[in-house]
C-alpha positions as a Python dict, from the first residue, in 0.01 Angstrom:
ca = {
    (1, 'M'): (0, 0, 0),
    (2, 'L'): (288, -56, -270),
    (3, 'R'): (206, -64, -647),
    (4, 'K'): (298, -367, -899),
    (5, 'T'): (592, -248, -1133),
    (6, 'P'): (707, -571, -1181),
    (7, 'G'): (1124, -621, -1301),
    (8, 'R'): (1477, -694, -1216),
    (9, 'L'): (1788, -431, -1203),
    (10, 'A'): (2085, -409, -1409),
    (11, 'L'): (2259, -76, -1469),
    (12, 'T'): (2636, 48, -1375),
    (13, 'I'): (2703, 372, -1201),
    (14, 'A'): (2975, 680, -1234),
    (15, 'T'): (3016, 715, -873),
    (16, 'T'): (3061, 1081, -907),
    (17, 'A'): (2929, 1336, -669),
    (18, 'L'): (2591, 1316, -881),
    (19, 'V'): (2464, 1048, -1047),
    (20, 'G'): (2215, 1020, -1341),
    (21, 'V'): (2141, 639, -1332),
    (22, 'T'): (2024, 532, -1726),
    (23, 'L'): (1871, 161, -1803),
    (24, 'A'): (1812, 71, -2106),
    (25, 'G'): (1627, -304, -2077),
    (26, 'C'): (1586, -577, -1831),
    (27, 'A'): (1826, -830, -1681),
    (28, 'G'): (1686, -1145, -1721),
    (29, 'G'): (1354, -1070, -1767),
    (30, 'A'): (1113, -1009, -2042),
    (31, 'P'): (1223, -669, -2268),
    (32, 'V'): (1044, -356, -2155),
    (33, 'E'): (856, -204, -2432),
    (34, 'E'): (974, 223, -2445),
    (35, 'E'): (839, 460, -2233),
    (36, 'S'): (508, 598, -2216),
    (37, 'A'): (371, 982, -2166),
    (38, 'D'): (82, 780, -1935),
    (39, 'A'): (371, 570, -1716),
    (40, 'R'): (399, 722, -1378),
    (41, 'L'): (728, 647, -1156),
    (42, 'Q'): (624, 464, -773),
    (43, 'L'): (921, 517, -575),
    (44, 'V'): (926, 403, -199),
    (45, 'N'): (1039, 645, 40),
    (46, 'V'): (1283, 619, 437),
    (47, 'L'): (1175, 850, 635),
    (48, 'A'): (740, 975, 686),
    (49, 'P'): (710, 1335, 621),
    (50, 'G'): (710, 1476, 956),
    (51, 'A'): (585, 1837, 910),
    (52, 'G'): (293, 1786, 606),
    (53, 'L'): (541, 1868, 340),
    (54, 'S'): (642, 2199, 454),
    (55, 'P'): (943, 2398, 290),
    (56, 'F'): (1077, 2460, 625),
    (57, 'S'): (1083, 2154, 768),
    (58, 'D'): (1303, 1881, 620),
    (59, 'D'): (1070, 1802, 392),
    (60, 'A'): (1159, 2028, 159),
    (61, 'F'): (1406, 1762, 46),
    (62, 'K'): (1129, 1552, -54),
    (63, 'M'): (929, 1803, -249),
    (64, 'T'): (1296, 1915, -442),
    (65, 'R'): (1347, 1524, -493),
    (66, 'V'): (1053, 1435, -686),
    (67, 'G'): (1072, 1793, -855),
    (68, 'A'): (811, 2018, -682),
    (69, 'F'): (956, 2303, -525),
    (70, 'E'): (1248, 2558, -676),
    (71, 'T'): (1524, 2769, -525),
    (72, 'L'): (1629, 3087, -662),
    (73, 'V'): (1971, 2952, -730),
    (74, 'T'): (2090, 2515, -765),
    (75, 'L'): (2405, 2372, -742),
    (76, 'D'): (2631, 2111, -923),
    (77, 'E'): (2811, 1816, -828),
    (78, 'N'): (3111, 1975, -810),
    (79, 'G'): (2908, 2245, -573),
    (80, 'E'): (2911, 2516, -791),
    (81, 'L'): (2629, 2784, -864),
    (82, 'Q'): (2394, 2709, -1137),
    (83, 'P'): (2065, 2932, -1231),
    (84, 'G'): (1731, 2818, -1091),
    (85, 'L'): (1457, 3075, -1077),
    (86, 'A'): (1693, 3313, -1109),
    (87, 'T'): (1937, 3372, -1446),
    (88, 'A'): (2174, 3559, -1238),
    (89, 'W'): (2355, 3739, -914),
    (90, 'E'): (2600, 3924, -841),
    (91, 'Q'): (2710, 4089, -481),
    (92, 'I'): (2592, 4436, -416),
    (93, 'D'): (2799, 4497, -93),
    (94, 'E'): (2918, 4249, 175),
    (95, 'S'): (2561, 4142, 313),
    (96, 'T'): (2373, 4214, 7),
    (97, 'W'): (2342, 4016, -375),
    (98, 'R'): (2120, 4048, -612),
    (99, 'F'): (1898, 3846, -802),
    (100, 'T'): (1708, 3820, -1163),
    (101, 'P'): (1411, 3580, -1150),
    (102, 'R'): (1356, 3402, -1460),
    (103, 'D'): (1109, 3526, -1697),
    (104, 'G'): (768, 3343, -1775),
    (105, 'V'): (744, 3143, -1468),
    (106, 'R'): (396, 3034, -1316),
    (107, 'F'): (299, 2880, -1017),
    (108, 'Q'): (189, 2529, -1032),
    (109, 'D'): (-134, 2677, -1007),
    (110, 'G'): (-152, 2924, -1293),
    (111, 'S'): (-2, 3241, -1124),
    (112, 'E'): (266, 3437, -1191),
    (113, 'M'): (585, 3428, -1020),
    (114, 'T'): (674, 3785, -991),
    (115, 'P'): (1009, 3971, -792),
    (116, 'E'): (735, 4079, -519),
    (117, 'V'): (667, 3720, -542),
    (118, 'A'): (980, 3595, -501),
    (119, 'A'): (1072, 3830, -243),
    (120, 'A'): (750, 3773, -21),
    (121, 'A'): (814, 3324, -26),
    (122, 'L'): (1249, 3466, 111),
    (123, 'N'): (1024, 3697, 331),
    (124, 'S'): (792, 3441, 473),
    (125, 'A'): (1058, 3171, 560),
    (126, 'E'): (1230, 3470, 759),
    (127, 'A'): (968, 3514, 950),
    (128, 'A'): (842, 3114, 996),
    (129, 'T'): (842, 3002, 1334),
    (130, 'P'): (1045, 2739, 1366),
    (131, 'K'): (1257, 2939, 1127),
    (132, 'P'): (1423, 2673, 845),
    (133, 'R'): (1735, 2514, 1028),
    (134, 'V'): (1910, 2658, 721),
    (135, 'L'): (1900, 3027, 833),
    (136, 'D'): (2040, 2938, 1196),
    (137, 'G'): (2239, 3180, 1287),
    (138, 'L'): (2127, 3460, 971),
    (139, 'T'): (1853, 3736, 956),
    (140, 'L'): (1788, 3733, 547),
    (141, 'S'): (1562, 3971, 433),
    (142, 'A'): (1470, 4018, 80),
    (143, 'K'): (1318, 4310, -105),
    (144, 'V'): (1238, 4458, -521),
    (145, 'D'): (1469, 4695, -679),
    (146, 'G'): (1337, 4737, -998),
    (147, 'T'): (1251, 4350, -1170),
    (148, 'D'): (1559, 4245, -921),
    (149, 'V'): (1544, 4099, -630),
    (150, 'L'): (1801, 4218, -337),
    (151, 'V'): (1873, 4016, -98),
    (152, 'T'): (2017, 4045, 227),
    (153, 'G'): (2180, 3826, 528),
    (154, 'S'): (2275, 3991, 849),
    (155, 'P'): (2556, 3888, 1014),
    (156, 'A'): (2702, 3884, 657),
    (157, 'T'): (2806, 3566, 486),
    (158, 'S'): (3026, 3509, 160),
    (159, 'L'): (2746, 3204, 142),
    (160, 'L'): (2459, 3385, 146),
    (161, 'P'): (2414, 3282, -250),
    (162, 'Q'): (2502, 2873, -152),
    (163, 'L'): (2207, 2924, 142),
    (164, 'L'): (1969, 2995, -71),
    (165, 'T'): (2060, 2659, -245),
    (166, 'S'): (1874, 2454, -17),
    (167, 'P'): (1475, 2318, -12),
    (168, 'Q'): (1409, 2478, 275),
    (169, 'L'): (1399, 2826, 113),
    (170, 'P'): (1156, 2758, -201),
    (171, 'I'): (1011, 3064, -448),
    (172, 'L'): (626, 2958, -378),
    (173, 'A'): (315, 3105, -515),
    (174, 'P'): (156, 3365, -271),
    (175, 'A'): (-133, 3137, -204),
    (176, 'A'): (95, 2880, -63),
    (177, 'Y'): (122, 3150, 297),
    (178, 'L'): (-151, 3113, 467),
    (179, 'E'): (-276, 3338, 750),
    (180, 'D'): (-165, 3082, 1032),
    (181, 'G'): (205, 3078, 949),
    (182, 'T'): (201, 2734, 793),
    (183, 'V'): (245, 2673, 482),
    (184, 'D'): (-43, 2495, 185),
    (185, 'P'): (261, 2279, -30),
    (186, 'L'): (-63, 2164, -265),
    (187, 'G'): (4, 2265, -606),
    (188, 'T'): (223, 2556, -479),
    (189, 'G'): (519, 2483, -667),
    (190, 'T'): (707, 2609, -995),
    (191, 'G'): (880, 2201, -1076),
    (192, 'P'): (778, 2014, -1317),
    (193, 'F'): (574, 1767, -1106),
    (194, 'A'): (278, 1914, -849),
    (195, 'L'): (207, 1790, -559),
    (196, 'T'): (-187, 1713, -580),
    (197, 'E'): (-282, 1449, -262),
    (198, 'L'): (-107, 1403, 62),
    (199, 'D'): (-239, 1086, 266),
    (200, 'G'): (-124, 1175, 614),
    (201, 'V'): (254, 962, 654),
    (202, 'T'): (116, 749, 406),
    (203, 'S'): (125, 854, 53),
    (204, 'A'): (161, 1123, -170),
    (205, 'T'): (93, 1163, -514),
    (206, 'F'): (227, 1428, -781),
    (207, 'D'): (130, 1485, -1102),
    (208, 'R'): (298, 1684, -1387),
    (209, 'F'): (273, 2031, -1421),
    (210, 'D'): (244, 2085, -1813),
    (211, 'D'): (326, 2497, -1789),
    (212, 'Y'): (689, 2419, -1676),
    (213, 'W'): (896, 2674, -1774),
    (214, 'G'): (1170, 2408, -1818),
    (215, 'G'): (963, 2148, -2065),
    (216, 'T'): (706, 1927, -2055),
    (217, 'A'): (815, 1555, -1828),
    (218, 'K'): (859, 1278, -1971),
    (219, 'L'): (635, 1076, -1658),
    (220, 'A'): (292, 1172, -1591),
    (221, 'G'): (366, 1215, -1223),
    (222, 'V'): (513, 998, -933),
    (223, 'D'): (355, 815, -714),
    (224, 'I'): (530, 768, -308),
    (225, 'D'): (502, 496, -37),
    (226, 'F'): (622, 646, 217),
    (227, 'V'): (773, 316, 458),
    (228, 'T'): (947, 295, 751),
    (229, 'D'): (983, -23, 785),
    (230, 'A'): (1337, -162, 652),
    (231, 'N'): (1212, -521, 595),
    (232, 'T'): (914, -414, 382),
    (233, 'R'): (1173, -244, 192),
    (234, 'L'): (1361, -506, 130),
    (235, 'A'): (1076, -710, -3),
    (236, 'A'): (951, -391, -218),
    (237, 'V'): (1296, -465, -397),
    (238, 'R'): (1306, -822, -400),
    (239, 'S'): (926, -887, -510),
    (240, 'G'): (1005, -588, -804),
    (241, 'T'): (685, -375, -675),
    (242, 'A'): (843, -39, -721),
    (243, 'D'): (1060, 128, -968),
    (244, 'V'): (1296, 261, -696),
    (245, 'V'): (1322, 173, -342),
    (246, 'E'): (1551, 370, -139),
    (247, 'G'): (1745, 332, 224),
    (248, 'L'): (1804, 2, 157),
    (249, 'A'): (2127, -113, 467),
    (250, 'A'): (2420, -296, 430),
    (251, 'G'): (2278, -529, 583),
    (252, 'Q'): (2028, -700, 417),
    (253, 'L'): (2277, -762, 29),
    (254, 'S'): (2317, -1052, 129),
    (255, 'Q'): (1970, -1135, 85),
    (256, 'L'): (1959, -949, -285),
    (257, 'T'): (2152, -1008, -611),
    (258, 'E'): (2419, -728, -782),
    (259, 'D'): (2176, -661, -1066),
    (260, 'Q'): (1900, -581, -836),
    (261, 'Y'): (2051, -285, -605),
    (262, 'Q'): (2314, 10, -691),
    (263, 'V'): (2505, 156, -446),
    (264, 'S'): (2575, 597, -477),
    (265, 'P'): (2801, 786, -284),
    (266, 'T'): (2709, 963, 7),
    (267, 'T'): (2761, 1303, 207),
    (268, 'R'): (2662, 1124, 506),
    (269, 'T'): (2830, 1089, 875),
    (270, 'N'): (2647, 845, 1104),
    (271, 'M'): (2723, 1002, 1504),
    (272, 'I'): (2646, 954, 1897),
    (273, 'D'): (2527, 1273, 2042),
    (274, 'F'): (2554, 1350, 2430),
    (275, 'N'): (2338, 1520, 2590),
    (276, 'T'): (2625, 1807, 2734),
    (277, 'A'): (2333, 2000, 2925),
    (278, 'S'): (2155, 1691, 3165),
    (279, 'G'): (2215, 1365, 3324),
    (280, 'P'): (2523, 1185, 3341),
    (281, 'F'): (2749, 1338, 3005),
    (282, 'A'): (2658, 1722, 3151),
    (283, 'D'): (3032, 1620, 3296),
    (284, 'P'): (3298, 1623, 3031),
    (285, 'A'): (3443, 1341, 3262),
    (286, 'I'): (3132, 1089, 3188),
    (287, 'R'): (3095, 1156, 2793),
    (288, 'A'): (3533, 1106, 2789),
    (289, 'A'): (3481, 753, 2990),
    (290, 'A'): (3177, 712, 2706),
    (291, 'R'): (3384, 812, 2407),
    (292, 'E'): (3676, 550, 2532),
    (293, 'A'): (3422, 251, 2575),
    (294, 'I'): (3303, 343, 2216),
    (295, 'D'): (3449, 88, 1993),
    (296, 'V'): (3380, 232, 1636),
    (297, 'D'): (3573, -34, 1458),
    (298, 'A'): (3357, -303, 1591),
    (299, 'I'): (3051, -110, 1526),
    (300, 'I'): (3169, -59, 1128),
    (301, 'E'): (3233, -479, 1126),
    (302, 'T'): (2897, -571, 1266),
    (303, 'A'): (2639, -327, 1194),
    (304, 'Y'): (2782, -262, 827),
    (305, 'G'): (2961, -557, 740),
    (306, 'G'): (3246, -364, 681),
    (307, 'Q'): (3027, -134, 413),
    (308, 'A'): (3101, 183, 566),
    (309, 'D'): (3393, 451, 623),
    (310, 'R'): (3504, 494, 959),
    (311, 'A'): (3458, 849, 1064),
    (312, 'D'): (3744, 1016, 1141),
    (313, 'G'): (3555, 1330, 1195),
    (314, 'L'): (3266, 1489, 1104),
    (315, 'L'): (3313, 1542, 749),
    (316, 'G'): (3341, 1276, 554),
    (317, 'P'): (3561, 1130, 209),
    (318, 'A'): (3296, 1277, -85),
    (319, 'L'): (3446, 1654, 68),
    (320, 'A'): (3815, 1553, -68),
    (321, 'W'): (3965, 1818, 119),
    (322, 'A'): (3888, 1732, 490),
    (323, 'A'): (4112, 1462, 523),
    (324, 'P'): (4441, 1647, 440),
    (325, 'L'): (4370, 1926, 580),
    (326, 'R'): (4325, 1700, 969),
    (327, 'E'): (4701, 1548, 950),
    (328, 'G'): (4802, 1949, 1057),
    (329, 'S'): (4974, 2060, 1339),
    (330, 'E'): (4720, 2251, 1465),
    (331, 'Y'): (4401, 2021, 1421),
    (332, 'T'): (4607, 1747, 1616),
    (333, 'T'): (4699, 2011, 1894),
    (334, 'L'): (4311, 2137, 1911),
    (335, 'N'): (4120, 1782, 1877),
    (336, 'A'): (4339, 1618, 2144),
    (337, 'D'): (4240, 1919, 2408),
    (338, 'R'): (3990, 1683, 2549),
    (339, 'A'): (3912, 1576, 2912),
    (340, 'P'): (4075, 1311, 3124),
    (341, 'A'): (3850, 1013, 3129),
    (342, 'A'): (3650, 949, 3451),
    (343, 'V'): (3576, 641, 3620),
    (344, 'V'): (3214, 532, 3583),
    (345, 'P'): (2994, 512, 3890),
    (346, 'G'): (2866, 198, 3903),
    (347, 'G'): (2511, 159, 3767),
    (348, 'T'): (2496, 524, 3627),
    (349, 'K'): (2162, 547, 3446),
    (350, 'I'): (2166, 644, 3052),
    (351, 'T'): (1827, 618, 2790),
    (352, 'I'): (2028, 573, 2431),
    (353, 'A'): (1825, 663, 2138),
    (354, 'T'): (1803, 564, 1805),
    (355, 'F'): (1519, 544, 1520),
    (356, 'T'): (1436, 264, 1284),
    (357, 'E'): (1405, 400, 945),
    (358, 'R'): (1826, 312, 900),
    (359, 'Q'): (1826, -46, 949),
    (360, 'E'): (2134, -71, 1059),
    (361, 'L'): (2124, 218, 1353),
    (362, 'P'): (1898, 21, 1580),
    (363, 'D'): (2197, -304, 1530),
    (364, 'V'): (2458, 42, 1622),
    (365, 'L'): (2224, 105, 1932),
    (366, 'S'): (2228, -225, 2084),
    (367, 'L'): (2613, -294, 2048),
    (368, 'V'): (2716, 89, 2190),
    (369, 'A'): (2471, 12, 2508),
    (370, 'Q'): (2689, -324, 2534),
    (371, 'Q'): (2983, -163, 2537),
    (372, 'L'): (2912, 124, 2745),
    (373, 'E'): (2742, -140, 2986),
    (374, 'A'): (3042, -267, 3047),
    (375, 'V'): (3235, 36, 3232),
    (376, 'G'): (2966, 62, 3476),
    (377, 'F'): (2629, 247, 3296),
    (378, 'T'): (2273, 138, 3367),
    (379, 'V'): (2112, 130, 2984),
    (380, 'E'): (1748, 237, 2877),
    (381, 'Q'): (1764, 171, 2512),
    (382, 'V'): (1430, 351, 2260),
    (383, 'T'): (1327, 275, 1922),
    (384, 'R'): (1107, 426, 1748),
    (385, 'E'): (975, 573, 1411),
    (386, 'Y'): (1226, 909, 1369),
    (387, 'Q'): (819, 1135, 1342),
    (388, 'Y'): (757, 998, 1717),
    (389, 'L'): (1136, 1052, 1837),
    (390, 'E'): (1250, 1393, 1716),
    (391, 'E'): (1065, 1562, 1994),
    (392, 'D'): (1203, 1439, 2298),
    (393, 'A'): (1549, 1490, 2087),
    (394, 'L'): (1493, 1818, 2030),
    (395, 'S'): (1382, 1886, 2366),
    (396, 'G'): (1685, 1632, 2554),
    (397, 'A'): (1540, 1359, 2645),
    (398, 'F'): (1776, 1114, 2564),
    (399, 'D'): (2101, 1105, 2717),
    (400, 'L'): (2283, 929, 2370),
    (401, 'F'): (2094, 980, 2011),
    (402, 'I'): (2239, 796, 1705),
    (403, 'Q'): (2159, 960, 1423),
    (404, 'S'): (2288, 983, 1069),
    (405, 'R'): (2333, 1294, 948),
    (406, 'N'): (2405, 1487, 556),
    (407, 'T'): (2729, 1700, 638),
    (408, 'V'): (2611, 1975, 363),
    (409, 'L'): (2236, 1905, 349),
    (410, 'D'): (2158, 2256, 393),
    (411, 'S'): (2386, 2517, 170),
    (412, 'G'): (2647, 2269, 45),
    (413, 'D'): (2873, 2422, 284),
    (414, 'P'): (2953, 2230, 606),
    (415, 'V'): (2944, 2540, 781),
    (416, 'S'): (2542, 2568, 823),
    (417, 'F'): (2618, 2156, 917),
    (418, 'F'): (2787, 2301, 1201),
    (419, 'R'): (2569, 2565, 1337),
    (420, 'A'): (2272, 2385, 1364),
    (421, 'D'): (2421, 2086, 1555),
    (422, 'F'): (2683, 2274, 1769),
    (423, 'S'): (2616, 2668, 1764),
    (424, 'C'): (2478, 2744, 2107),
    (425, 'D'): (2161, 2887, 1894),
    (426, 'G'): (2191, 2564, 1681),
    (427, 'T'): (1777, 2482, 1542),
    (428, 'Y'): (1869, 2101, 1598),
    (429, 'N'): (2120, 2080, 1831),
    (430, 'L'): (2058, 1757, 1980),
    (431, 'A'): (2434, 1748, 2204),
    (432, 'K'): (2292, 2003, 2359),
    (433, 'L'): (2613, 2192, 2345),
    (434, 'C'): (2685, 2577, 2418),
    (435, 'D'): (3043, 2660, 2382),
    (436, 'A'): (3169, 2980, 2310),
    (437, 'E'): (3521, 2838, 2177),
    (438, 'V'): (3328, 2639, 1897),
    (439, 'D'): (3131, 2940, 1811),
    (440, 'A'): (3379, 3151, 1804),
    (441, 'A'): (3532, 2925, 1550),
    (442, 'L'): (3223, 2913, 1369),
    (443, 'D'): (3226, 3201, 1301),
    (444, 'R'): (3642, 3274, 1202),
    (445, 'A'): (3482, 2996, 944),
    (446, 'D'): (3201, 3167, 822),
    (447, 'A'): (3348, 3503, 830),
    (448, 'T'): (3603, 3356, 531),
    (449, 'P'): (3500, 3382, 195),
    (450, 'P'): (3489, 3030, -15),
    (451, 'G'): (3856, 2866, -72),
    (452, 'E'): (4152, 2708, 61),
    (453, 'E'): (4194, 2887, 371),
    (454, 'R'): (3789, 2881, 437),
    (455, 'N'): (3822, 2491, 448),
    (456, 'R'): (4097, 2543, 691),
    (457, 'L'): (3889, 2686, 923),
    (458, 'V'): (3618, 2485, 868),
    (459, 'L'): (3830, 2220, 991),
    (460, 'L'): (3946, 2360, 1289),
    (461, 'A'): (3585, 2432, 1378),
    (462, 'E'): (3560, 2089, 1356),
    (463, 'A'): (3826, 1989, 1607),
    (464, 'Q'): (3730, 2237, 1820),
    (465, 'I'): (3349, 2075, 1826),
    (466, 'L'): (3552, 1713, 1872),
    (467, 'A'): (3718, 1820, 2168),
    (468, 'T'): (3427, 1857, 2411),
    (469, 'D'): (3338, 1530, 2356),
    (470, 'A'): (2950, 1603, 2280),
    (471, 'V'): (2936, 1398, 1936),
    (472, 'I'): (3136, 1082, 1785),
    (473, 'P'): (3133, 1078, 1439),
    (474, 'F'): (3218, 662, 1381),
    (475, 'A'): (3062, 612, 1037),
    (476, 'H'): (3001, 763, 633),
    (477, 'P'): (2787, 513, 468),
    (478, 'Q'): (2645, 454, 112),
    (479, 'S'): (2307, 507, -2),
    (480, 'I'): (2184, 175, -122),
    (481, 'F'): (1916, 168, -406),
    (482, 'G'): (1675, -48, -577),
    (483, 'V'): (1601, 16, -901),
    (484, 'A'): (1369, -127, -1132),
    (485, 'P'): (1534, -214, -1508),
    (486, 'G'): (1458, 32, -1752),
    (487, 'V'): (1461, 307, -1517),
    (488, 'E'): (1632, 619, -1745),
    (489, 'N'): (1781, 919, -1615),
    (490, 'L'): (1744, 904, -1222),
    (491, 'I'): (2000, 1127, -1043),
    (492, 'L'): (2092, 960, -716),
    (493, 'D'): (2223, 1299, -540),
    (494, 'P'): (2433, 1257, -255),
    (495, 'R'): (2289, 1608, -90),
    (496, 'D'): (1956, 1405, -150),
    (497, 'R'): (1813, 1707, -307),
    (498, 'V'): (1752, 1604, -700),
    (499, 'M'): (1617, 1277, -757),
    (500, 'V'): (1381, 1247, -1060),
    (501, 'T'): (1331, 1492, -1342),
    (502, 'V'): (1152, 1632, -1639),
    (503, 'D'): (1410, 1336, -1861),
    (504, 'T'): (1370, 1097, -1587),
    (505, 'T'): (1085, 751, -1740),
    (506, 'V'): (981, 406, -1690),
    (507, 'P'): (872, 110, -1880),
    (508, 'V'): (587, 53, -2002),
    (509, 'R'): (560, -356, -1947),
}
């Protein structure tokens, strides 16, 4: 059930990488009163939990966005490391880093965070089945050294601290880790808000944690409704029945006034993954034929109303260094090294799928189906909620899958995304790609310290991936939120890691 919070939005937002929204009044409505310590933020979330809010799944991002889970270190708006539950860190050797846990941190169940507890939490993530996606291709181990925690990654990577910023590697209370290998997220984090109730895939309740090490939150709590239907989310904005509504589509903006929504930068890329392991698209020449048939410009104009950037690669404009590197001759040569397109045998049957939570994706699916049918494919279309599609998609049940992916979601570095989605051992490899040259390119990039040379190798790995025709990136969308008037200090984070903080407030009406 959506909860009543009347009002409308009026705000100005800076288009920086990490955006703070500060709203002081109502646009055209009654003035709002000052915030109250009893006020609760009502949030409409686009995706329902897929794993009971387990930290080892993508649900972890829901938990960090509302301030329930925290990690040893975090990233600022420029992607630079910042203290979290650790106050200091240093590299010991090529594979090991030392972290100094913050003193005086208590979990939401009242227990104390110690070096032993922090090390055990990281080791639990390594032992999880399946492992968190951020650990693809990496073995993680942690141990106590005096009052510090030593964390080792194998193979060695200079980005180990960045990996530890992933919401999938939070430090939780010992009681969270159950004997059967599952994790109980209820009241076991360290953040300013504790999960106190989860109603399946319908709603979740978070209450203020008064002993939070970073100070007492101004909100009494956060109430989330998981609303997968795009039209219902739109109605929540138009009627003012929530403080924040995420997941609005560009095609819905004509039904809203400018003071009802706000656009945020995003690091997302919308893409088409081909099943390279079985079915017609196991043949590179058939993939090439499909690639030539798909009109990206028509997709952006029709499905997005022109409100998206055309994707020239897997990494979008939020990573400003990417586009210039695509102009190099080495990149161009690799990217052009593709199989020639075959003539598609008439009636070649394929199944293409996408999820309904992002309203534009079913429209994209319909357009792609038409374009592929025009060159000889017989297309079956599948659209369902993501939670009912993921298992089939990961198992290779579809020939083509259309998705929206945050490319720096896991670590702030795109190599993690590339490994998860396109390496032989990738745990989110919807394309089922296993290519020795791609894996070698990823190894070269991952072995190089942060800087210009690493960026160059990352882009060469991108070119190597694109040359397989395993994926067609087609758009870099923007995130569109409905935000009620009077909401202050809400963070619109392109990495989808932060939203509600101790300073976030909503008005009393």
